[in-house]
Amino acid sequence: MTTLEQGHDTRTRILAAARKLFAERGYAATSLADIAAAVGLTKTAVAYHFHPKDRLAAELIAPCADDMLDLLGAQFTDRAAFVTALVEFTVRHRAVTRLVMEDLGGADEAPPGSPGEAIRTFRDEIFAKLVGAEPSAQDRLRGWAVLGALQWGVVHTMDLPEETVRATLTTAALAI
């Protein structure tokens, strides 16, 4: 294995450990030392690849953001098809959802150009796809209920199998 391949493998292992620990403990409660211990490296070795810790979060969030853009750009035959795709997205990226929900809160007050602004933009576009252009009060409430169920449903069930979470949340979200 070349040095370049070893470095890529190390980065991959660090990212996998960070994703797991962030999902279990949250971003704020996970240190570079925790990640290093999980991978069997020194904190200095982890910092060499990802310093500051925010770089880890950004690298974990990037694929999720790409998938979000795909989701928002797709055409759906009806609301149920969109809700099903949204549940699939949320469950597939539940570690990132937890990171966003618990550690990058305050999207409504986030300043321009911040990660919170991007989160708010995504949230608002998802909401618009759920409720339509001129939603009634009842549709608005249903839209927020679906978003809340998905967000908190994945955040508080990190210990359950993905398929269980997906099936249960799909049923619940379609019933709202």
mmCIF file of C-alpha atoms in Angstrom:
data_model
loop_
_atom_site.group_PDB
_atom_site.id
_atom_site.type_symbol
_atom_site.label_atom_id
_atom_site.label_comp_id
_atom_site.label_asym_id
_atom_site.label_seq_id
_atom_site.Cartn_x
_atom_site.Cartn_y
_atom_site.Cartn_z
ATOM 1 C CA MET A 1 0.000 0.000 0.000
ATOM 2 C CA THR A 2 1.390 3.408 -0.952
ATOM 3 C CA THR A 3 1.630 6.300 1.485
ATOM 4 C CA LEU A 4 -1.185 8.052 -0.397
ATOM 5 C CA GLU A 5 -3.434 4.985 -0.062
ATOM 6 C CA GLN A 6 -2.584 4.704 3.651
ATOM 7 C CA GLY A 7 -3.501 8.368 4.145
ATOM 8 C CA HIS A 8 -6.818 7.877 2.353
ATOM 9 C CA ASP A 9 -7.536 4.759 4.418
ATOM 10 C CA THR A 10 -6.726 6.658 7.617
ATOM 11 C CA ARG A 11 -9.037 9.523 6.616
ATOM 12 C CA THR A 12 -11.787 7.034 5.804
ATOM 13 C CA ARG A 13 -11.387 5.324 9.180
ATOM 14 C CA ILE A 14 -11.398 8.676 10.989
ATOM 15 C CA LEU A 15 -14.561 9.771 9.163
ATOM 16 C CA ALA A 16 -16.298 6.480 9.955
ATOM 17 C CA ALA A 17 -15.396 6.758 13.635
ATOM 18 C CA ALA A 18 -16.469 10.402 13.769
ATOM 19 C CA ARG A 19 -19.814 9.607 12.095
ATOM 20 C CA LYS A 20 -20.456 6.835 14.623
ATOM 21 C CA LEU A 21 -19.414 8.866 17.664
ATOM 22 C CA PHE A 22 -21.276 12.010 16.554
ATOM 23 C CA ALA A 23 -24.392 9.862 16.077
ATOM 24 C CA GLU A 24 -24.023 8.244 19.508
ATOM 25 C CA ARG A 25 -22.871 11.235 21.573
ATOM 26 C CA GLY A 26 -23.451 14.341 19.482
ATOM 27 C CA TYR A 27 -20.875 16.627 17.949
ATOM 28 C CA ALA A 28 -20.174 18.789 21.004
ATOM 29 C CA ALA A 29 -19.693 15.763 23.273
ATOM 30 C CA THR A 30 -17.169 14.094 20.948
ATOM 31 C CA SER A 31 -13.550 15.220 21.052
ATOM 32 C CA LEU A 32 -10.719 14.588 18.612
ATOM 33 C CA ALA A 33 -9.190 12.439 21.368
ATOM 34 C CA ASP A 34 -12.364 10.284 21.425
ATOM 35 C CA ILE A 35 -12.166 9.832 17.674
ATOM 36 C CA ALA A 36 -8.453 9.049 17.874
ATOM 37 C CA ALA A 37 -9.064 6.385 20.513
ATOM 38 C CA ALA A 38 -11.790 4.788 18.395
ATOM 39 C CA VAL A 39 -9.445 4.570 15.400
ATOM 40 C CA GLY A 40 -6.341 3.613 17.375
ATOM 41 C CA LEU A 41 -4.437 6.797 16.533
ATOM 42 C CA THR A 42 -3.106 9.720 18.485
ATOM 43 C CA LYS A 43 -5.058 12.945 18.716
ATOM 44 C CA THR A 44 -2.216 14.591 16.773
ATOM 45 C CA ALA A 45 -2.669 12.108 13.922
ATOM 46 C CA VAL A 46 -6.385 12.871 13.723
ATOM 47 C CA ALA A 47 -5.705 16.616 13.870
ATOM 48 C CA TYR A 48 -3.226 16.227 10.995
ATOM 49 C CA HIS A 49 -6.118 15.078 8.781
ATOM 50 C CA PHE A 50 -8.940 17.140 10.293
ATOM 51 C CA HIS A 51 -8.118 20.301 12.174
ATOM 52 C CA PRO A 52 -10.173 22.004 13.399
ATOM 53 C CA LYS A 53 -12.888 19.507 14.275
ATOM 54 C CA ASP A 54 -15.329 21.506 12.136
ATOM 55 C CA ARG A 55 -13.575 20.071 9.051
ATOM 56 C CA LEU A 56 -14.774 16.623 10.105
ATOM 57 C CA ALA A 57 -18.356 17.831 10.368
ATOM 58 C CA ALA A 58 -18.130 19.604 7.011
ATOM 59 C CA GLU A 59 -16.797 16.485 5.304
ATOM 60 C CA LEU A 60 -19.556 14.360 6.818
ATOM 61 C CA ILE A 61 -22.239 16.860 5.820
ATOM 62 C CA ALA A 62 -21.110 17.291 2.181
ATOM 63 C CA PRO A 63 -22.589 14.016 0.791
ATOM 64 C CA CYS A 64 -25.801 14.708 2.680
ATOM 65 C CA ALA A 65 -26.031 18.172 1.103
ATOM 66 C CA ASP A 66 -25.513 16.682 -2.371
ATOM 67 C CA ASP A 67 -28.305 14.173 -1.742
ATOM 68 C CA MET A 68 -30.523 16.989 -0.429
ATOM 69 C CA LEU A 69 -30.033 18.936 -3.661
ATOM 70 C CA ASP A 70 -30.969 15.810 -5.627
ATOM 71 C CA LEU A 71 -34.082 15.331 -3.482
ATOM 72 C CA LEU A 72 -35.186 18.939 -3.879
ATOM 73 C CA GLY A 73 -34.533 18.887 -7.630
ATOM 74 C CA ALA A 74 -36.499 15.706 -8.265
ATOM 75 C CA GLN A 75 -40.076 15.630 -9.491
ATOM 76 C CA PHE A 76 -42.556 13.499 -7.553
ATOM 77 C CA THR A 77 -45.908 12.196 -8.699
ATOM 78 C CA ASP A 78 -47.606 13.179 -5.447
ATOM 79 C CA ARG A 79 -47.040 14.146 -1.816
ATOM 80 C CA ALA A 80 -46.783 10.494 -0.710
ATOM 81 C CA ALA A 81 -43.919 9.862 -3.145
ATOM 82 C CA PHE A 82 -42.091 12.934 -1.836
ATOM 83 C CA VAL A 83 -42.689 11.951 1.812
ATOM 84 C CA THR A 84 -41.376 8.439 1.122
ATOM 85 C CA ALA A 85 -38.227 9.850 -0.540
ATOM 86 C CA LEU A 86 -37.798 12.338 2.318
ATOM 87 C CA VAL A 87 -37.999 9.547 4.916
ATOM 88 C CA GLU A 88 -35.433 7.519 2.953
ATOM 89 C CA PHE A 89 -33.110 10.532 2.834
ATOM 90 C CA THR A 90 -33.549 11.313 6.533
ATOM 91 C CA VAL A 91 -32.896 7.743 7.652
ATOM 92 C CA ARG A 92 -29.908 7.289 5.314
ATOM 93 C CA HIS A 93 -28.362 10.450 6.736
ATOM 94 C CA ARG A 94 -29.529 10.139 10.328
ATOM 95 C CA ALA A 95 -26.076 10.667 11.817
ATOM 96 C CA VAL A 96 -25.852 13.976 9.975
ATOM 97 C CA THR A 97 -29.444 14.789 10.918
ATOM 98 C CA ARG A 98 -28.485 14.379 14.565
ATOM 99 C CA LEU A 99 -25.438 16.580 14.043
ATOM 100 C CA VAL A 100 -27.606 19.274 12.488
ATOM 101 C CA MET A 101 -30.488 18.969 14.956
ATOM 102 C CA GLU A 102 -28.522 18.889 18.185
ATOM 103 C CA ASP A 103 -25.400 20.842 17.431
ATOM 104 C CA LEU A 104 -26.136 23.344 14.699
ATOM 105 C CA GLY A 105 -29.445 24.614 15.994
ATOM 106 C CA GLY A 106 -30.704 28.145 15.725
ATOM 107 C CA ALA A 107 -31.213 28.089 11.954
ATOM 108 C CA ASP A 108 -33.963 30.704 12.150
ATOM 109 C CA GLU A 109 -31.571 33.234 13.694
ATOM 110 C CA ALA A 110 -28.504 32.197 11.679
ATOM 111 C CA PRO A 111 -26.636 35.017 9.942
ATOM 112 C CA PRO A 112 -26.207 35.132 6.155
ATOM 113 C CA GLY A 113 -23.457 32.868 4.860
ATOM 114 C CA SER A 114 -23.487 30.591 7.911
ATOM 115 C CA PRO A 115 -24.171 26.841 7.984
ATOM 116 C CA GLY A 116 -27.401 27.678 9.793
ATOM 117 C CA GLU A 117 -28.564 29.730 6.830
ATOM 118 C CA ALA A 118 -27.978 26.762 4.507
ATOM 119 C CA ILE A 119 -29.888 24.486 6.890
ATOM 120 C CA ARG A 120 -32.760 26.981 7.038
ATOM 121 C CA THR A 121 -32.858 27.168 3.233
ATOM 122 C CA PHE A 122 -33.000 23.380 2.874
ATOM 123 C CA ARG A 123 -35.665 23.127 5.579
ATOM 124 C CA ASP A 124 -37.804 25.808 3.951
ATOM 125 C CA GLU A 125 -37.570 24.148 0.524
ATOM 126 C CA ILE A 126 -38.527 20.767 1.979
ATOM 127 C CA PHE A 127 -41.448 22.414 3.770
ATOM 128 C CA ALA A 128 -42.617 24.056 0.535
ATOM 129 C CA LYS A 129 -42.562 20.675 -1.247
ATOM 130 C CA LEU A 130 -44.595 19.157 1.593
ATOM 131 C CA VAL A 131 -47.313 21.820 1.749
ATOM 132 C CA GLY A 132 -47.418 23.494 -1.656
ATOM 133 C CA ALA A 133 -47.363 27.131 -2.682
ATOM 134 C CA GLU A 134 -50.348 28.432 -0.696
ATOM 135 C CA PRO A 135 -50.909 26.029 2.187
ATOM 136 C CA SER A 136 -53.893 26.208 4.485
ATOM 137 C CA ALA A 137 -53.333 26.442 8.223
ATOM 138 C CA GLN A 138 -54.038 22.704 8.443
ATOM 139 C CA ASP A 139 -51.491 21.910 5.686
ATOM 140 C CA ARG A 140 -48.853 24.070 7.401
ATOM 141 C CA LEU A 141 -49.400 22.213 10.668
ATOM 142 C CA ARG A 142 -49.188 18.851 8.871
ATOM 143 C CA GLY A 143 -45.941 19.927 7.176
ATOM 144 C CA TRP A 144 -44.279 20.941 10.436
ATOM 145 C CA ALA A 145 -45.549 17.741 12.099
ATOM 146 C CA VAL A 146 -43.939 15.601 9.373
ATOM 147 C CA LEU A 147 -40.629 17.471 9.639
ATOM 148 C CA GLY A 148 -40.636 17.196 13.420
ATOM 149 C CA ALA A 149 -41.470 13.496 13.362
ATOM 150 C CA LEU A 150 -38.661 12.778 10.916
ATOM 151 C CA GLN A 151 -36.033 14.899 12.603
ATOM 152 C CA TRP A 152 -36.665 13.836 16.172
ATOM 153 C CA GLY A 153 -37.577 10.306 15.149
ATOM 154 C CA VAL A 154 -34.126 9.664 13.714
ATOM 155 C CA VAL A 155 -32.247 11.610 16.376
ATOM 156 C CA HIS A 156 -33.711 9.586 19.236
ATOM 157 C CA THR A 157 -33.569 6.152 17.594
ATOM 158 C CA MET A 158 -29.918 5.903 16.605
ATOM 159 C CA ASP A 159 -29.813 2.544 18.402
ATOM 160 C CA LEU A 160 -32.528 0.967 16.233
ATOM 161 C CA PRO A 161 -31.935 -0.764 12.891
ATOM 162 C CA GLU A 162 -32.253 1.504 9.878
ATOM 163 C CA GLU A 163 -35.009 -0.609 8.294
ATOM 164 C CA THR A 164 -37.153 -0.434 11.452
ATOM 165 C CA VAL A 165 -36.789 3.337 11.621
ATOM 166 C CA ARG A 166 -37.483 3.731 7.885
ATOM 167 C CA ALA A 167 -40.633 1.583 7.920
ATOM 168 C CA THR A 168 -42.092 3.137 11.057
ATOM 169 C CA LEU A 169 -41.354 6.726 10.044
ATOM 170 C CA THR A 170 -42.743 6.185 6.550
ATOM 171 C CA THR A 171 -46.009 4.887 8.004
ATOM 172 C CA ALA A 172 -46.202 7.731 10.530
ATOM 173 C CA ALA A 173 -45.261 10.514 8.091
ATOM 174 C CA LEU A 174 -47.774 9.347 5.476
ATOM 175 C CA ALA A 175 -50.509 9.293 8.138
ATOM 176 C CA ILE A 176 -49.908 12.929 9.125
#
